[in-house]
Amino acid sequence: MAPTLDLEFVRAHFPALADGWTIMENAGGTLVPTQVIDWLDGYLRRNQVQPGAAFPASAEAETKIHEGQRAIAALIGADRSEVMIGPSTTMNVFLLSHAIRPWLKPGDEVIVTNLDHEANNGAWRRLAEIGATIKEWRFDPDTCELAAEGLRALLTERTRLVCFTQCSNVVGVIHDVAALTRVAHDAGALVCVDAVAYAPHRALDVKALDVDFYLFSLYKLYGPHLAALYGKRELFQKARALNHFFIGENDIPLKLNPGGVNHELTASLAGIGGYIDALHERHFPRSNADRRDRARQVFGLVADHEQALNAVVLDFLANHPKVRLNGSRDPSKATRVPTFTFTVPGRDATEIPQALLNDRIGIRAGDFYARRAIDAWGVGGRGGVVRASLVHYNTVEEAHRLVAALDRVL
Ligand SMILES: Cc1ncc(COP(=O)(O)O)c(C=O)c1O
């Protein structure tokens, strides 16, 4: 019989959970497991020197940084040279948009959405400054999805790039990235996919999706405040170098990353791999699976657990007469992650997280930088939306506590 996620084992890895609060603001940033803390601590204690010199502390520093980079690359099925670790997804998109500017001629088209977080939006829209035509692919206000027909209607032979989200941070609906990428590729366009709100919930596989560029933030994936940008090797090679003139065109991803990586935080990324390995060992002992298969199996258990969380929260939010839920009511793990947003007509959204403080439940209201989606719903002036975002370390009992507390304050 397939195992189920051992929540006690999971939660024992997150020291911050010991304070008794129910943390459901995880789409804003996740807690970190002991493995990440230990890697960071070990690096700071022994290796805080310039890496790459011959003496032991420095040579080991370089090895640890590579270990962190390899852990993230392995997680998505890529090579270390195809993954740039930068300070944030916002910054990574900004850099990427500069690196590919020379590919665009005036009149070339770039498609962005009104569902995406501004990180995968603003930097692309600025390409209008060099003569690019920016087109907006709008989500369906009923399903809160980006539909393939909407994309097809915008694509032309001038479309060079389509930027869209795998899962919005204010809706939780999972998009079929492989299918949407095929639509863009068939029209000769590249894709840049924001997986920030998806990555904490499911196994990642850039090769299976065939995406050209893929983004996710590591501080929302149980790691430190960093972010990853994957790019196909030939595209990274062709992109304009942004670093010092003596950093070679083939030196990817460093040529795209002025200043290089944050050493200690990058080393600590190995702890994300270590945490997934620990979960794997616990649930699939004595297995010979490689790193990506281990992640696939672990996130399979995560998805099952999240479906149970979905069911509890949706049963309440989808049926409460005062609640306007955004996005799907279907709890299926195939179509949504446990990120829920809603409004209560007549009430300012910011009142509701405040009312849950006595229950020691941490949720939040606002626009979450998905300003264009919030504007499409017309709730910007009323505190935006209330968001409860759960991840695998939240228990079904916590989901019931959330629902009971909301029931009281709505
Ligand atoms: C879906 C999504 N994309 C992008 C970002 C931006 O990430 P970063 O803070 O790493 O720039 C966020 C942050 O909330 C997000 O939720």
Short mmCIF file of C-alpha atoms and ligand atoms in Angstrom, two decimals:
data_model
loop_
_atom_site.label_atom_id
_atom_site.label_comp_id
_atom_site.label_asym_id
_atom_site.label_seq_id
_atom_site.Cartn_x
_atom_site.Cartn_y
_atom_site.Cartn_z
CA MET A 1 0.00 0.00 0.00
CA ALA A 2 1.27 3.51 -0.83
CA PRO A 3 2.42 5.39 2.29
CA THR A 4 0.75 8.57 3.50
CA LEU A 5 2.69 11.62 4.55
CA ASP A 6 3.89 11.30 8.14
CA LEU A 7 2.95 14.76 9.43
CA GLU A 8 4.62 14.31 12.78
CA PHE A 9 7.88 13.47 11.04
CA VAL A 10 7.45 16.39 8.61
CA ARG A 11 6.69 18.94 11.31
CA ALA A 12 9.57 17.87 13.53
CA HIS A 13 11.87 19.30 10.82
CA PHE A 14 10.53 22.85 11.14
CA PRO A 15 11.65 24.48 14.40
CA ALA A 16 9.44 27.52 13.77
CA LEU A 17 6.33 25.35 14.09
CA ALA A 18 7.09 24.77 17.75
CA ASP A 19 5.59 28.14 18.76
CA GLY A 20 2.06 26.84 18.32
CA TRP A 21 0.96 29.22 15.57
CA THR A 22 -0.90 27.88 12.55
CA ILE A 23 1.02 29.39 9.66
CA MET A 24 -1.08 29.72 6.52
CA GLU A 25 0.78 32.51 4.75
CA ASN A 26 3.07 30.06 3.01
CA ALA A 27 2.59 31.49 -0.48
CA GLY A 28 4.33 34.55 0.96
CA GLY A 29 7.24 32.47 2.22
CA THR A 30 7.68 29.00 3.70
CA LEU A 31 9.40 27.97 6.91
CA VAL A 32 12.78 26.25 6.66
CA PRO A 33 13.68 22.73 7.81
CA THR A 34 16.64 21.94 10.05
CA GLN A 35 18.69 20.69 7.09
CA VAL A 36 18.73 24.18 5.54
CA ILE A 37 19.53 25.80 8.88
CA ASP A 38 22.38 23.31 9.47
CA TRP A 39 23.92 23.88 6.04
CA LEU A 40 23.82 27.63 6.55
CA ASP A 41 25.22 27.37 10.05
CA GLY A 42 28.00 25.03 8.92
CA TYR A 43 28.99 27.31 6.05
CA LEU A 44 29.07 30.42 8.23
CA ARG A 45 31.08 28.67 10.94
CA ARG A 46 33.70 27.10 8.70
CA ASN A 47 33.64 28.49 5.19
CA GLN A 48 32.97 32.23 5.21
CA VAL A 49 36.02 32.99 3.07
CA GLN A 50 36.26 33.72 -0.64
CA PRO A 51 35.57 30.32 -2.25
CA GLY A 52 37.74 28.57 -4.83
CA ALA A 53 41.25 29.04 -3.41
CA ALA A 54 43.48 26.09 -2.59
CA PHE A 55 43.32 26.25 1.21
CA PRO A 56 40.82 23.87 2.81
CA ALA A 57 38.15 26.30 4.08
CA SER A 58 37.99 27.97 0.66
CA ALA A 59 38.06 24.81 -1.44
CA GLU A 60 35.31 23.35 0.74
CA ALA A 61 33.29 26.59 0.39
CA GLU A 62 33.26 26.15 -3.38
CA THR A 63 32.26 22.50 -3.08
CA LYS A 64 29.37 23.45 -0.79
CA ILE A 65 28.13 26.16 -3.15
CA HIS A 66 28.19 23.68 -6.03
CA GLU A 67 26.33 21.21 -3.84
CA GLY A 68 23.57 23.77 -3.27
CA GLN A 69 23.34 24.58 -6.99
CA ARG A 70 23.29 20.90 -7.90
CA ALA A 71 20.50 20.17 -5.41
CA ILE A 72 18.22 22.72 -7.08
CA ALA A 73 19.16 21.68 -10.61
CA ALA A 74 18.49 18.02 -9.74
CA LEU A 75 15.10 18.97 -8.33
CA ILE A 76 13.93 20.26 -11.71
CA GLY A 77 15.78 17.77 -13.91
CA ALA A 78 18.39 20.23 -15.21
CA ASP A 79 22.14 20.62 -15.19
CA ARG A 80 23.84 23.05 -12.77
CA SER A 81 24.92 25.26 -15.69
CA GLU A 82 21.27 25.73 -16.74
CA VAL A 83 20.14 27.18 -13.40
CA MET A 84 20.98 30.68 -12.28
CA ILE A 85 20.58 31.34 -8.57
CA GLY A 86 19.77 35.03 -8.04
CA PRO A 87 18.42 37.19 -5.23
CA SER A 88 14.74 37.00 -6.20
CA THR A 89 12.46 36.00 -9.04
CA THR A 90 11.75 39.68 -9.65
CA MET A 91 15.46 40.34 -10.13
CA ASN A 92 15.95 37.20 -12.22
CA VAL A 93 13.22 38.27 -14.66
CA PHE A 94 14.68 41.76 -14.78
CA LEU A 95 18.11 40.34 -15.68
CA LEU A 96 16.64 37.92 -18.21
CA SER A 97 14.68 40.69 -19.89
CA HIS A 98 17.92 42.60 -20.36
CA ALA A 99 19.82 39.55 -21.55
CA ILE A 100 17.36 38.82 -24.36
CA ARG A 101 16.74 42.41 -25.51
CA PRO A 102 19.07 42.01 -28.50
CA TRP A 103 16.77 39.24 -29.82
CA LEU A 104 13.89 41.65 -30.30
CA LYS A 105 13.25 43.99 -33.20
CA PRO A 106 10.69 46.83 -33.14
CA GLY A 107 7.25 45.37 -33.78
CA ASP A 108 8.11 41.97 -32.30
CA GLU A 109 5.46 40.83 -29.86
CA VAL A 110 5.63 39.76 -26.25
CA ILE A 111 2.59 38.26 -24.52
CA VAL A 112 2.06 38.74 -20.78
CA THR A 113 -0.99 38.02 -18.62
CA ASN A 114 -3.20 39.87 -16.16
CA LEU A 115 -3.07 36.88 -13.79
CA ASP A 116 0.66 36.80 -13.15
CA HIS A 117 2.47 38.29 -10.20
CA GLU A 118 4.11 41.53 -11.32
CA ALA A 119 7.52 39.82 -11.32
CA ASN A 120 6.73 38.03 -14.61
CA ASN A 121 4.98 41.09 -15.95
CA GLY A 122 6.52 44.51 -15.40
CA ALA A 123 10.01 43.78 -16.73
CA TRP A 124 8.50 42.31 -19.91
CA ARG A 125 6.06 45.20 -20.39
CA ARG A 126 9.06 47.57 -20.29
CA LEU A 127 10.26 46.01 -23.54
CA ALA A 128 7.81 48.45 -25.15
CA GLU A 129 10.64 50.96 -24.58
CA ILE A 130 12.64 49.23 -27.33
CA GLY A 131 9.67 49.02 -29.68
CA ALA A 132 8.21 45.64 -28.72
CA THR A 133 4.44 45.29 -28.90
CA ILE A 134 3.05 44.03 -25.60
CA LYS A 135 -0.15 42.00 -25.67
CA GLU A 136 -2.17 40.97 -22.63
CA TRP A 137 -3.56 37.44 -22.32
CA ARG A 138 -6.49 37.82 -19.91
CA PHE A 139 -7.72 35.15 -17.55
CA ASP A 140 -11.30 33.95 -17.55
CA PRO A 141 -12.98 35.70 -14.59
CA ASP A 142 -15.17 32.65 -13.87
CA THR A 143 -12.56 29.89 -13.88
CA CYS A 144 -9.61 32.20 -13.08
CA GLU A 145 -7.66 30.28 -15.72
CA LEU A 146 -5.57 31.29 -18.67
CA ALA A 147 -7.24 29.45 -21.53
CA ALA A 148 -5.35 28.10 -24.56
CA GLU A 149 -7.89 29.71 -26.94
CA GLY A 150 -7.09 33.10 -25.46
CA LEU A 151 -3.41 32.54 -26.19
CA ARG A 152 -4.05 31.26 -29.72
CA ALA A 153 -6.02 34.41 -30.50
CA LEU A 154 -3.02 36.58 -29.61
CA LEU A 155 -0.20 34.65 -31.28
CA THR A 156 1.12 35.89 -34.62
CA GLU A 157 4.26 35.28 -36.63
CA ARG A 158 5.76 38.27 -34.78
CA THR A 159 5.31 36.73 -31.30
CA ARG A 160 8.70 36.07 -29.75
CA LEU A 161 7.88 35.35 -26.12
CA VAL A 162 4.91 34.27 -24.00
CA CYS A 163 5.19 34.87 -20.24
CA PHE A 164 2.67 33.13 -18.01
CA THR A 165 2.17 31.44 -14.69
CA GLN A 166 2.01 27.75 -13.83
CA CYS A 167 -0.11 28.62 -10.82
CA SER A 168 -1.19 32.05 -9.64
CA ASN A 169 -0.31 33.09 -6.09
CA VAL A 170 -3.86 34.43 -5.68
CA VAL A 171 -5.87 31.60 -7.24
CA GLY A 172 -4.13 28.24 -6.78
CA VAL A 173 -5.33 26.81 -10.11
CA ILE A 174 -2.70 24.68 -11.86
CA HIS A 175 -2.20 25.39 -15.55
CA ASP A 176 -1.21 22.73 -18.07
CA VAL A 177 2.17 24.27 -18.84
CA ALA A 178 3.24 21.53 -21.25
CA ALA A 179 0.12 22.08 -23.39
CA LEU A 180 0.33 25.89 -23.30
CA THR A 181 4.03 25.72 -24.12
CA ARG A 182 3.25 23.58 -27.18
CA VAL A 183 0.76 26.20 -28.37
CA ALA A 184 3.41 28.93 -28.04
CA HIS A 185 6.14 26.80 -29.64
CA ASP A 186 3.89 25.87 -32.58
CA ALA A 187 3.67 29.59 -33.30
CA GLY A 188 7.45 29.95 -33.05
CA ALA A 189 7.48 31.74 -29.67
CA LEU A 190 9.51 31.02 -26.54
CA VAL A 191 7.93 30.73 -23.09
CA CYS A 192 8.91 32.11 -19.69
CA VAL A 193 6.94 30.39 -16.94
CA ASP A 194 6.52 31.58 -13.36
CA ALA A 195 6.44 28.47 -11.16
CA VAL A 196 6.90 30.35 -7.87
CA ALA A 197 3.46 29.47 -6.48
CA TYR A 198 3.58 25.93 -7.86
CA ALA A 199 7.06 24.75 -6.83
CA PRO A 200 6.36 24.25 -3.09
CA HIS A 201 3.59 21.78 -3.93
CA ARG A 202 4.55 19.44 -6.76
CA ALA A 203 7.54 17.74 -8.37
CA LEU A 204 9.16 19.90 -11.05
CA ASP A 205 10.44 18.72 -14.42
CA VAL A 206 11.56 21.37 -16.88
CA LYS A 207 12.49 18.89 -19.60
CA ALA A 208 9.06 17.25 -19.58
CA LEU A 209 7.39 20.67 -19.80
CA ASP A 210 9.83 21.77 -22.52
CA VAL A 211 9.81 25.29 -21.11
CA ASP A 212 12.44 27.74 -22.33
CA PHE A 213 12.72 29.75 -19.12
CA TYR A 214 11.34 28.72 -15.72
CA LEU A 215 11.31 30.67 -12.46
CA PHE A 216 10.81 29.82 -8.82
CA SER A 217 11.68 31.45 -5.50
CA LEU A 218 13.61 29.31 -3.02
CA TYR A 219 12.31 31.09 0.06
CA LYS A 220 8.88 29.73 -0.88
CA LEU A 221 10.37 26.26 -1.39
CA TYR A 222 11.57 25.70 2.19
CA GLY A 223 14.86 27.52 1.55
CA PRO A 224 16.55 30.88 2.11
CA HIS A 225 15.75 34.16 0.39
CA LEU A 226 17.01 33.33 -3.11
CA ALA A 227 15.41 32.42 -6.43
CA ALA A 228 16.20 30.15 -9.37
CA LEU A 229 15.99 30.83 -13.09
CA TYR A 230 16.26 27.85 -15.43
CA GLY A 231 17.02 28.44 -19.10
CA LYS A 232 17.65 26.00 -21.92
CA ARG A 233 21.40 25.79 -22.41
CA GLU A 234 21.38 27.06 -26.02
CA LEU A 235 19.26 30.05 -25.00
CA PHE A 236 21.46 30.95 -22.03
CA GLN A 237 24.44 30.67 -24.36
CA LYS A 238 22.85 32.94 -26.96
CA ALA A 239 21.70 35.53 -24.39
CA ARG A 240 23.63 38.76 -23.98
CA ALA A 241 26.22 38.55 -21.19
CA LEU A 242 25.49 40.93 -18.32
CA ASN A 243 28.56 40.30 -16.19
CA HIS A 244 32.19 41.56 -16.41
CA PHE A 245 33.68 41.61 -19.91
CA PHE A 246 36.18 38.85 -19.10
CA ILE A 247 33.47 36.38 -18.04
CA GLY A 248 33.15 34.19 -21.12
CA GLU A 249 30.07 33.82 -23.32
CA ASN A 250 30.03 30.12 -22.48
CA ASP A 251 30.34 30.67 -18.77
CA ILE A 252 26.69 30.05 -17.97
CA PRO A 253 24.90 30.95 -15.84
CA LEU A 254 27.55 33.29 -14.36
CA LYS A 255 27.57 35.55 -17.42
CA LEU A 256 23.92 36.42 -16.66
CA ASN A 257 24.44 37.01 -12.94
CA PRO A 258 26.37 40.20 -12.12
CA GLY A 259 27.93 39.85 -8.70
CA GLY A 260 27.56 36.06 -8.77
CA VAL A 261 25.69 34.03 -6.18
CA ASN A 262 25.20 34.65 -2.47
CA HIS A 263 27.67 32.07 -1.17
CA GLU A 264 26.28 31.03 2.19
CA LEU A 265 22.63 31.01 1.13
CA THR A 266 23.41 29.07 -2.05
CA ALA A 267 25.29 26.45 -0.05
CA SER A 268 22.27 26.12 2.26
CA LEU A 269 20.12 25.06 -0.72
CA ALA A 270 21.68 21.63 -0.32
CA GLY A 271 19.50 21.42 2.77
CA ILE A 272 16.35 21.48 0.62
CA GLY A 273 17.65 18.37 -1.12
CA GLY A 274 18.57 16.91 2.27
CA TYR A 275 15.07 17.52 3.60
CA ILE A 276 13.45 15.82 0.59
CA ASP A 277 15.89 12.94 1.00
CA ALA A 278 14.92 12.59 4.66
CA LEU A 279 11.22 12.47 3.73
CA HIS A 280 12.02 9.92 1.06
CA GLU A 281 14.01 7.71 3.41
CA ARG A 282 11.16 7.85 5.92
CA HIS A 283 8.42 6.88 3.44
CA PHE A 284 10.34 4.77 0.89
CA PRO A 285 13.15 3.15 2.87
CA ARG A 286 15.96 1.27 1.12
CA SER A 287 15.12 2.70 -2.28
CA ASN A 288 17.71 3.25 -5.01
CA ALA A 289 15.79 6.09 -6.67
CA ASP A 290 17.85 9.00 -7.98
CA ARG A 291 17.33 12.53 -6.72
CA ARG A 292 14.59 13.48 -9.15
CA ASP A 293 12.65 10.27 -8.62
CA ARG A 294 12.96 10.75 -4.88
CA ALA A 295 11.46 14.24 -5.28
CA ARG A 296 8.73 12.85 -7.52
CA GLN A 297 7.75 10.25 -4.95
CA VAL A 298 7.87 12.66 -2.02
CA PHE A 299 5.81 15.29 -3.82
CA GLY A 300 3.34 12.57 -4.76
CA LEU A 301 2.66 12.13 -1.05
CA VAL A 302 2.55 15.91 -0.62
CA ALA A 303 -0.07 16.17 -3.38
CA ASP A 304 -2.27 13.53 -1.73
CA HIS A 305 -2.08 15.33 1.58
CA GLU A 306 -2.79 18.70 -0.03
CA GLN A 307 -5.88 17.27 -1.69
CA ALA A 308 -7.21 16.44 1.78
CA LEU A 309 -6.46 20.05 2.86
CA ASN A 310 -8.19 21.35 -0.26
CA ALA A 311 -11.29 19.33 0.53
CA VAL A 312 -11.66 20.77 4.05
CA VAL A 313 -11.10 24.40 3.11
CA LEU A 314 -13.12 24.32 -0.11
CA ASP A 315 -16.04 22.60 1.53
CA PHE A 316 -16.32 25.72 3.70
CA LEU A 317 -15.32 28.52 1.33
CA ALA A 318 -17.27 27.25 -1.68
CA ASN A 319 -20.48 26.88 0.32
CA HIS A 320 -20.46 29.85 2.68
CA PRO A 321 -23.18 32.32 1.61
CA LYS A 322 -21.06 35.40 2.41
CA VAL A 323 -17.88 34.26 0.69
CA ARG A 324 -16.81 34.96 -2.90
CA LEU A 325 -14.12 32.39 -3.62
CA ASN A 326 -11.68 32.98 -6.48
CA GLY A 327 -10.84 30.02 -8.67
CA SER A 328 -11.75 26.38 -8.73
CA ARG A 329 -14.02 24.67 -6.23
CA ASP A 330 -12.64 21.29 -7.21
CA PRO A 331 -10.27 19.91 -4.54
CA SER A 332 -8.46 17.63 -7.00
CA LYS A 333 -4.68 17.67 -6.62
CA ALA A 334 -4.47 17.65 -10.42
CA THR A 335 -6.06 21.06 -10.76
CA ARG A 336 -5.26 23.11 -7.68
CA VAL A 337 -2.86 23.68 -4.81
CA PRO A 338 -4.10 24.76 -1.35
CA THR A 339 -3.83 28.51 -1.97
CA PHE A 340 -7.25 30.06 -1.44
CA THR A 341 -8.35 33.65 -1.85
CA PHE A 342 -11.73 35.14 -1.28
CA THR A 343 -13.60 38.33 -0.54
CA VAL A 344 -16.59 39.04 1.65
CA PRO A 345 -18.73 41.71 -0.02
CA GLY A 346 -19.24 44.67 2.28
CA ARG A 347 -16.12 43.95 4.36
CA ASP A 348 -12.58 45.18 3.99
CA ALA A 349 -10.36 42.14 3.42
CA THR A 350 -7.76 43.27 5.95
CA GLU A 351 -10.25 42.87 8.84
CA ILE A 352 -10.30 39.12 8.52
CA PRO A 353 -6.64 38.16 9.16
CA GLN A 354 -6.77 40.58 12.09
CA ALA A 355 -9.79 38.77 13.52
CA LEU A 356 -7.91 35.44 13.42
CA LEU A 357 -4.97 36.58 15.53
CA ASN A 358 -6.55 35.44 18.80
CA ASP A 359 -6.80 31.96 17.32
CA ARG A 360 -3.06 32.13 16.57
CA ILE A 361 -3.73 31.62 12.88
CA GLY A 362 -1.51 33.55 10.47
CA ILE A 363 -3.12 34.50 7.17
CA ARG A 364 -3.00 37.75 5.21
CA ALA A 365 -4.96 40.12 2.97
CA GLY A 366 -3.79 42.33 0.13
CA ASP A 367 -3.00 42.23 -3.57
CA PHE A 368 0.10 40.05 -3.16
CA TYR A 369 1.65 41.95 -6.07
CA ALA A 370 -0.82 40.28 -8.43
CA ARG A 371 -2.20 43.78 -8.86
CA ARG A 372 -3.64 43.21 -12.31
CA ALA A 373 -5.72 40.23 -11.16
CA ILE A 374 -6.93 42.17 -8.15
CA ASP A 375 -7.89 45.05 -10.46
CA ALA A 376 -9.74 42.63 -12.75
CA TRP A 377 -11.80 41.55 -9.73
CA GLY A 378 -12.28 45.21 -8.76
CA VAL A 379 -11.36 44.68 -5.10
CA GLY A 380 -8.18 46.76 -4.90
CA GLY A 381 -9.83 49.54 -2.89
CA ARG A 382 -11.27 47.14 -0.32
CA GLY A 383 -8.08 45.63 1.01
CA GLY A 384 -7.73 43.20 -1.90
CA VAL A 385 -8.40 39.55 -1.16
CA VAL A 386 -8.03 37.38 1.93
CA ARG A 387 -5.49 34.63 1.33
CA ALA A 388 -4.97 31.39 3.23
CA SER A 389 -2.12 29.42 1.69
CA LEU A 390 -1.32 25.99 3.06
CA VAL A 391 1.57 23.64 2.36
CA HIS A 392 2.38 20.05 3.27
CA TYR A 393 3.37 20.81 6.88
CA ASN A 394 -0.13 22.09 7.62
CA THR A 395 -2.34 19.41 9.11
CA VAL A 396 -5.95 18.55 8.34
CA GLU A 397 -6.68 19.50 11.94
CA GLU A 398 -5.23 22.97 11.25
CA ALA A 399 -7.41 23.25 8.15
CA HIS A 400 -10.44 22.53 10.36
CA ARG A 401 -9.23 25.17 12.85
CA LEU A 402 -9.02 27.71 10.04
CA VAL A 403 -12.52 26.90 8.87
CA ALA A 404 -13.95 27.06 12.40
CA ALA A 405 -12.27 30.42 13.05
CA LEU A 406 -13.46 31.85 9.73
CA ASP A 407 -16.96 30.60 10.40
CA ARG A 408 -16.97 32.58 13.63
CA VAL A 409 -15.71 35.86 12.18
CA LEU A 410 -17.56 36.01 8.85
C1 LIG B 1 3.72 33.78 -8.17
C2 LIG B 1 4.85 34.67 -7.78
N1 LIG B 1 5.73 35.05 -8.70
C3 LIG B 1 6.77 35.84 -8.41
C4 LIG B 1 6.98 36.29 -7.13
C5 LIG B 1 8.15 37.19 -6.85
O1 LIG B 1 9.13 36.48 -6.18
P1 LIG B 1 10.36 37.22 -5.54
O2 LIG B 1 9.94 37.73 -4.21
O3 LIG B 1 11.40 36.13 -5.43
O4 LIG B 1 10.78 38.30 -6.45
C6 LIG B 1 6.08 35.94 -6.12
C7 LIG B 1 6.25 36.46 -4.76
O5 LIG B 1 5.32 36.54 -4.00
C8 LIG B 1 4.99 35.09 -6.46
O6 LIG B 1 4.11 34.71 -5.54
#
